[in-house]
XYZ file of C-alpha atoms in Angstrom:
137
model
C -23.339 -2.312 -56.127
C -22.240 -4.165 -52.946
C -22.998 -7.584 -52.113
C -24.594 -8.126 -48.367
C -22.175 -10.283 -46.683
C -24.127 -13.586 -45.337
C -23.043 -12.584 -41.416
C -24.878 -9.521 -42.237
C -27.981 -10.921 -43.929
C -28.867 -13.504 -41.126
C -28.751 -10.293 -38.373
C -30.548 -8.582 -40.790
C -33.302 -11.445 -40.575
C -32.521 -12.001 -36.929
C -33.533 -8.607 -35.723
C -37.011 -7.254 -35.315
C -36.734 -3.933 -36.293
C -34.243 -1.910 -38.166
C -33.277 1.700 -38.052
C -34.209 3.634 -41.539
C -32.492 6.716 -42.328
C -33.647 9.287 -45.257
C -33.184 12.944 -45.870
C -34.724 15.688 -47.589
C -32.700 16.855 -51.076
C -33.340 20.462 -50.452
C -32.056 21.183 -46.828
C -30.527 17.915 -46.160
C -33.232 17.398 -42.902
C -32.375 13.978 -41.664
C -35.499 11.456 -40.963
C -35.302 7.975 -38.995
C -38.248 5.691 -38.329
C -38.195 2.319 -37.189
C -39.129 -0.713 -39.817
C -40.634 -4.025 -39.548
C -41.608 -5.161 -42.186
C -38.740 -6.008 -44.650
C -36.992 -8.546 -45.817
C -33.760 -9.038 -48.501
C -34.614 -10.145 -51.719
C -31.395 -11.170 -52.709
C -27.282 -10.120 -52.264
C -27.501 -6.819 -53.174
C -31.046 -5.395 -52.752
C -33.470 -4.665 -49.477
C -37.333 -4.749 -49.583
C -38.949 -1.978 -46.975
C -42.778 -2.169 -46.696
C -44.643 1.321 -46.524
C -47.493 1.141 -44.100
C -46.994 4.673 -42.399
C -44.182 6.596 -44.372
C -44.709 10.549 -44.397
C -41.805 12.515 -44.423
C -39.857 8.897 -45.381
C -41.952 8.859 -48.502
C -41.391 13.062 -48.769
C -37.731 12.220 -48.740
C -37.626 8.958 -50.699
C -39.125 11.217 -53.588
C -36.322 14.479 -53.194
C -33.178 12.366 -52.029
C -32.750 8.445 -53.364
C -29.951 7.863 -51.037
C -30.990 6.028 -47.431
C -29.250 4.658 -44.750
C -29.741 1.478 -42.828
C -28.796 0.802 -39.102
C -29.600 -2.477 -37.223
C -27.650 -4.472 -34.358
C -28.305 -6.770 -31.475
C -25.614 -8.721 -29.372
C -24.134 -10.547 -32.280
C -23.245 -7.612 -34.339
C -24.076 -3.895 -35.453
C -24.387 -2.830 -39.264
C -25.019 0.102 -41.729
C -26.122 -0.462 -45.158
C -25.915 2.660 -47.387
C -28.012 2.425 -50.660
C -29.761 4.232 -53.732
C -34.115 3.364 -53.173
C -36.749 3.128 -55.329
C -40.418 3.271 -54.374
C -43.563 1.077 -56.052
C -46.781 1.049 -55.396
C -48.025 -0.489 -58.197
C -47.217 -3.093 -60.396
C -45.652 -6.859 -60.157
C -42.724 -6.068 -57.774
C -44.740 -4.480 -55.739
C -47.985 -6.891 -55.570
C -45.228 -9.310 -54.893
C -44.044 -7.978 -51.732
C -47.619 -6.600 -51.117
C -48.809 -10.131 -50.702
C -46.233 -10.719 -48.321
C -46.641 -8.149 -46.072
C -50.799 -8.398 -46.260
C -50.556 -12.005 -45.128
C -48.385 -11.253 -42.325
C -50.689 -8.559 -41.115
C -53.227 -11.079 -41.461
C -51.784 -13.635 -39.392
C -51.211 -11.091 -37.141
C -54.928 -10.256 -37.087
C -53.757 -5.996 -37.302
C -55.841 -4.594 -40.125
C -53.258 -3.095 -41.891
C -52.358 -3.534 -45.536
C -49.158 -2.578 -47.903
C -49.820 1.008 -49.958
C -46.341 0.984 -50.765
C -42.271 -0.136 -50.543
C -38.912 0.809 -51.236
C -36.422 -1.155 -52.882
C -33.162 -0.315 -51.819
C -30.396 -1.460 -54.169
C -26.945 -1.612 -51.629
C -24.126 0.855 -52.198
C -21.864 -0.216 -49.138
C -22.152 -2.518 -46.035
C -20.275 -1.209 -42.834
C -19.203 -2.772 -39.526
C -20.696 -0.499 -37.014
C -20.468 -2.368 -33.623
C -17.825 -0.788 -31.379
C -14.282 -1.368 -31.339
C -11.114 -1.478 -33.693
C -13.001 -2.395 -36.470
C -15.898 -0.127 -35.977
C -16.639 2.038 -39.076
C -14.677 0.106 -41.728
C -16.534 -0.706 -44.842
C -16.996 -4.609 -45.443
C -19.040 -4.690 -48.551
């Protein structure tokens, strides 16, 4: 597993939305959506809330592989990475809380059915220029 370098963690946490990339096992069809709730739970693993997965959570059960994309003026990333969904138990009451009471302060009536753990496999620099591309975890 890779370690999330700490430049990479606070855009990570800076940015309001990420970019969250899945595909199907069988024909290999590619799925984005657009995350807000998550947050990193610690060097090498990523917490995504599932409030309106579909063919995400089709995917996440053929194809444990996923793809992360996020970037703003200070940077641009990828994280690659091997999930794992919950939607019951400890971990995921945990995170459940989380995301409930942020709803909640939000006053939207929406609550947690599910997440994804995503344990990293590889961090890469993706804004443009020289270094664009090149692996850095």
């Amino acid at each position: 597993m890779a370690k999330i370098p700490q430049e990479v963690q606070e855009l990570f946490n800076k940015v309001p939305t990420i970019v969250f990339a899945t595909a199907s096992k069988e024909d290999a069809q590619p799925n984005v959506c657009m995350v807000t709730m998550k947050k990193i739970i610690d060097d090498e693993t990523i917490y995504l809330s599932d409030q309106f997965f579909k063919k995400t959570l089709a995917n996440i059960k053929e194809n444990s592989k996923a793809a992360l994309s996020f970037w703003n003026d200070d940077g641009a990333y990828e994280i690659y990475g091997t999930m794992r969904y919950v939607n019951e138990g400890d971990e995921f009451e945990e995170q459940a809380t989380w995301v409930n009471a942020t709803f909640e302060q939000m006053g939207v009536p929406i609550k947690a059915k599910g997440g994804v753990f995503i344990h990293v496999d590889a961090v890469y620099n993706s804004a443009g220029g020289p270094s664009a591309g090149t692996q850095i975890a």
